[in-house]
């Protein structure tokens, strides 16, 4: 009886720390928010391949729907059931308020080269965010952009007034809701699993996402009017359970960091040109789709509502938010001037 109990305790321990009970070749679990071939999956598969090619460890990748919604597998990671997770600030913003900085509209430029340089070199991204995630028991390994945000709606819109009365789905963080309120819409926070059905049944009349996801999730079928407002980028983050990471040998910690670096480089290559390819696929698949690119003057009407969202960000995050925002802006200026 005692022996069985000991064995059970050992296997639970092994499960928690992602180790095989037999030899030291670990079996790690990694969950992300997307489907096969999508950007987070490209990252996860590249990470898995690097680990498996350079060690005896294996990585099991779980895609959207296999372990629940994003918040479910974040909880599983914090509990140590999963070793790695890719969760976007759109959802983490409820847990780490400072992560909502990505939802201050017009903070990031639309120019892809500048954005990519920013993610590579930013002190806010690469030094300040890891400390904020660590407070939640998470070892932040990478933050990376997936694509420019595009709004899809039930009819073409050009002004904040056109958004009045429309329920626009947002990811579940309060600042993104503030952004859409500022844009004139009625924000409706929902987890991903409810978006397609919500658009189909007209509970929501629009949403925002990068084009590859509008294509891959078939959102254009139920929300066919694409509007380029240039207000932000979909950003995501890949991390490990911190106790698990701290418990690894130095060699394995380096392996994990190198795998995250390799996956990042591969994913950044992958996203270049992806929006254009996805838009072409959408236009081939549907005659109903329209594409509206706002003029600079039209964008200005949205942009001038950004300061009130920045204000709300600072109300939610205080001094720490101010420090992060200052650094974020300094980092952007540094890459802009290069
Ligand atoms: O809108 C969302 O909820 C989803 N969008 C993307 C691009 N990835 C995953 C996320 O759940």
PDB file of N, CA and C in Angstrom, residues 101-102 108 118-131 133 140-144 235-236 264 324 327-328 331:
ATOM      1  N   UNK A 101      -1.038  46.963 -22.932  1.00  0.00           N
ATOM      2  CA  UNK A 101      -0.417  48.071 -23.656  1.00  0.00           C
ATOM      3  C   UNK A 101      -0.581  47.912 -25.177  1.00  0.00           C
ATOM      4  N   UNK A 102      -0.635  46.652 -25.631  1.00  0.00           N
ATOM      5  CA  UNK A 102      -0.766  46.393 -27.065  1.00  0.00           C
ATOM      6  C   UNK A 102      -2.115  46.854 -27.620  1.00  0.00           C
ATOM      7  N   UNK A 108       1.658  51.249 -32.020  1.00  0.00           N
ATOM      8  CA  UNK A 108       2.600  50.609 -32.952  1.00  0.00           C
ATOM      9  C   UNK A 108       2.353  51.134 -34.366  1.00  0.00           C
ATOM     10  N   UNK A 118      11.319  46.442 -33.769  1.00  0.00           N
ATOM     11  CA  UNK A 118      10.896  46.788 -32.412  1.00  0.00           C
ATOM     12  C   UNK A 118      10.840  45.528 -31.537  1.00  0.00           C
ATOM     13  N   UNK A 119      10.215  44.470 -32.027  1.00  0.00           N
ATOM     14  CA  UNK A 119      10.119  43.249 -31.211  1.00  0.00           C
ATOM     15  C   UNK A 119      11.491  42.646 -30.932  1.00  0.00           C
ATOM     16  N   UNK A 120      12.391  42.772 -31.905  1.00  0.00           N
ATOM     17  CA  UNK A 120      13.753  42.253 -31.728  1.00  0.00           C
ATOM     18  C   UNK A 120      14.515  43.016 -30.659  1.00  0.00           C
ATOM     19  N   UNK A 121      14.352  44.340 -30.672  1.00  0.00           N
ATOM     20  CA  UNK A 121      15.288  45.179 -29.908  1.00  0.00           C
ATOM     21  C   UNK A 121      14.687  45.850 -28.684  1.00  0.00           C
ATOM     22  N   UNK A 122      13.381  45.828 -28.527  1.00  0.00           N
ATOM     23  CA  UNK A 122      12.738  46.615 -27.466  1.00  0.00           C
ATOM     24  C   UNK A 122      13.119  46.160 -26.050  1.00  0.00           C
ATOM     25  N   UNK A 123      13.508  47.109 -25.229  1.00  0.00           N
ATOM     26  CA  UNK A 123      13.808  46.834 -23.819  1.00  0.00           C
ATOM     27  C   UNK A 123      12.501  46.490 -23.087  1.00  0.00           C
ATOM     28  N   UNK A 124      11.428  47.201 -23.441  1.00  0.00           N
ATOM     29  CA  UNK A 124      10.123  46.929 -22.799  1.00  0.00           C
ATOM     30  C   UNK A 124       9.721  45.474 -23.048  1.00  0.00           C
ATOM     31  N   UNK A 125       9.859  45.027 -24.287  1.00  0.00           N
ATOM     32  CA  UNK A 125       9.460  43.657 -24.638  1.00  0.00           C
ATOM     33  C   UNK A 125      10.412  42.626 -24.021  1.00  0.00           C
ATOM     34  N   UNK A 126      11.702  42.848 -24.196  1.00  0.00           N
ATOM     35  CA  UNK A 126      12.673  41.795 -23.866  1.00  0.00           C
ATOM     36  C   UNK A 126      13.195  41.839 -22.438  1.00  0.00           C
ATOM     37  N   UNK A 127      13.007  42.962 -21.733  1.00  0.00           N
ATOM     38  CA  UNK A 127      13.507  43.017 -20.345  1.00  0.00           C
ATOM     39  C   UNK A 127      12.401  43.297 -19.327  1.00  0.00           C
ATOM     40  N   UNK A 128      11.474  44.221 -19.669  1.00  0.00           N
ATOM     41  CA  UNK A 128      10.466  44.575 -18.667  1.00  0.00           C
ATOM     42  C   UNK A 128       9.335  43.541 -18.585  1.00  0.00           C
ATOM     43  N   UNK A 129       8.866  43.087 -19.732  1.00  0.00           N
ATOM     44  CA  UNK A 129       7.769  42.114 -19.698  1.00  0.00           C
ATOM     45  C   UNK A 129       8.133  40.812 -18.969  1.00  0.00           C
ATOM     46  N   UNK A 130       9.354  40.262 -19.161  1.00  0.00           N
ATOM     47  CA  UNK A 130       9.660  39.018 -18.431  1.00  0.00           C
ATOM     48  C   UNK A 130       9.473  39.170 -16.916  1.00  0.00           C
ATOM     49  N   UNK A 131       9.760  40.360 -16.374  1.00  0.00           N
ATOM     50  CA  UNK A 131       9.590  40.560 -14.930  1.00  0.00           C
ATOM     51  C   UNK A 131       8.108  40.549 -14.544  1.00  0.00           C
ATOM     52  N   UNK A 133       5.649  38.992 -16.132  1.00  0.00           N
ATOM     53  CA  UNK A 133       5.130  37.626 -16.270  1.00  0.00           C
ATOM     54  C   UNK A 133       5.622  36.755 -15.105  1.00  0.00           C
ATOM     55  N   UNK A 140       8.611  34.162 -19.269  1.00  0.00           N
ATOM     56  CA  UNK A 140       8.308  34.634 -20.629  1.00  0.00           C
ATOM     57  C   UNK A 140       9.502  34.338 -21.533  1.00  0.00           C
ATOM     58  N   UNK A 141       9.247  33.599 -22.613  1.00  0.00           N
ATOM     59  CA  UNK A 141      10.357  33.241 -23.505  1.00  0.00           C
ATOM     60  C   UNK A 141      10.376  34.104 -24.764  1.00  0.00           C
ATOM     61  N   UNK A 142       9.223  34.418 -25.314  1.00  0.00           N
ATOM     62  CA  UNK A 142       9.181  35.292 -26.504  1.00  0.00           C
ATOM     63  C   UNK A 142       7.857  36.027 -26.594  1.00  0.00           C
ATOM     64  N   UNK A 143       7.926  37.253 -27.098  1.00  0.00           N
ATOM     65  CA  UNK A 143       6.724  37.977 -27.543  1.00  0.00           C
ATOM     66  C   UNK A 143       6.934  38.224 -29.021  1.00  0.00           C
ATOM     67  N   UNK A 144       5.899  38.011 -29.826  1.00  0.00           N
ATOM     68  CA  UNK A 144       6.068  38.229 -31.268  1.00  0.00           C
ATOM     69  C   UNK A 144       4.758  38.655 -31.920  1.00  0.00           C
ATOM     70  N   UNK A 235      -0.472  40.699 -31.221  1.00  0.00           N
ATOM     71  CA  UNK A 235       0.782  40.263 -30.596  1.00  0.00           C
ATOM     72  C   UNK A 235       0.502  39.046 -29.731  1.00  0.00           C
ATOM     73  N   UNK A 236       1.469  38.180 -29.634  1.00  0.00           N
ATOM     74  CA  UNK A 236       1.280  37.011 -28.784  1.00  0.00           C
ATOM     75  C   UNK A 236       2.540  36.731 -27.965  1.00  0.00           C
ATOM     76  N   UNK A 264      11.279  31.651 -33.002  1.00  0.00           N
ATOM     77  CA  UNK A 264      10.985  33.073 -33.261  1.00  0.00           C
ATOM     78  C   UNK A 264      11.471  33.462 -34.668  1.00  0.00           C
ATOM     79  N   UNK A 324       6.403  51.435 -18.209  1.00  0.00           N
ATOM     80  CA  UNK A 324       6.401  50.543 -19.374  1.00  0.00           C
ATOM     81  C   UNK A 324       6.085  51.329 -20.645  1.00  0.00           C
ATOM     82  N   UNK A 327       9.013  53.467 -21.742  1.00  0.00           N
ATOM     83  CA  UNK A 327      10.055  52.646 -22.360  1.00  0.00           C
ATOM     84  C   UNK A 327       9.626  52.181 -23.752  1.00  0.00           C
ATOM     85  N   UNK A 328       8.368  51.771 -23.844  1.00  0.00           N
ATOM     86  CA  UNK A 328       7.789  51.304 -25.116  1.00  0.00           C
ATOM     87  C   UNK A 328       7.944  52.393 -26.183  1.00  0.00           C
ATOM     88  N   UNK A 331      11.596  52.908 -27.087  1.00  0.00           N
ATOM     89  CA  UNK A 331      12.053  51.812 -27.960  1.00  0.00           C
ATOM     90  C   UNK A 331      11.564  52.016 -29.385  1.00  0.00           C
TER      91      UNK A 331
END
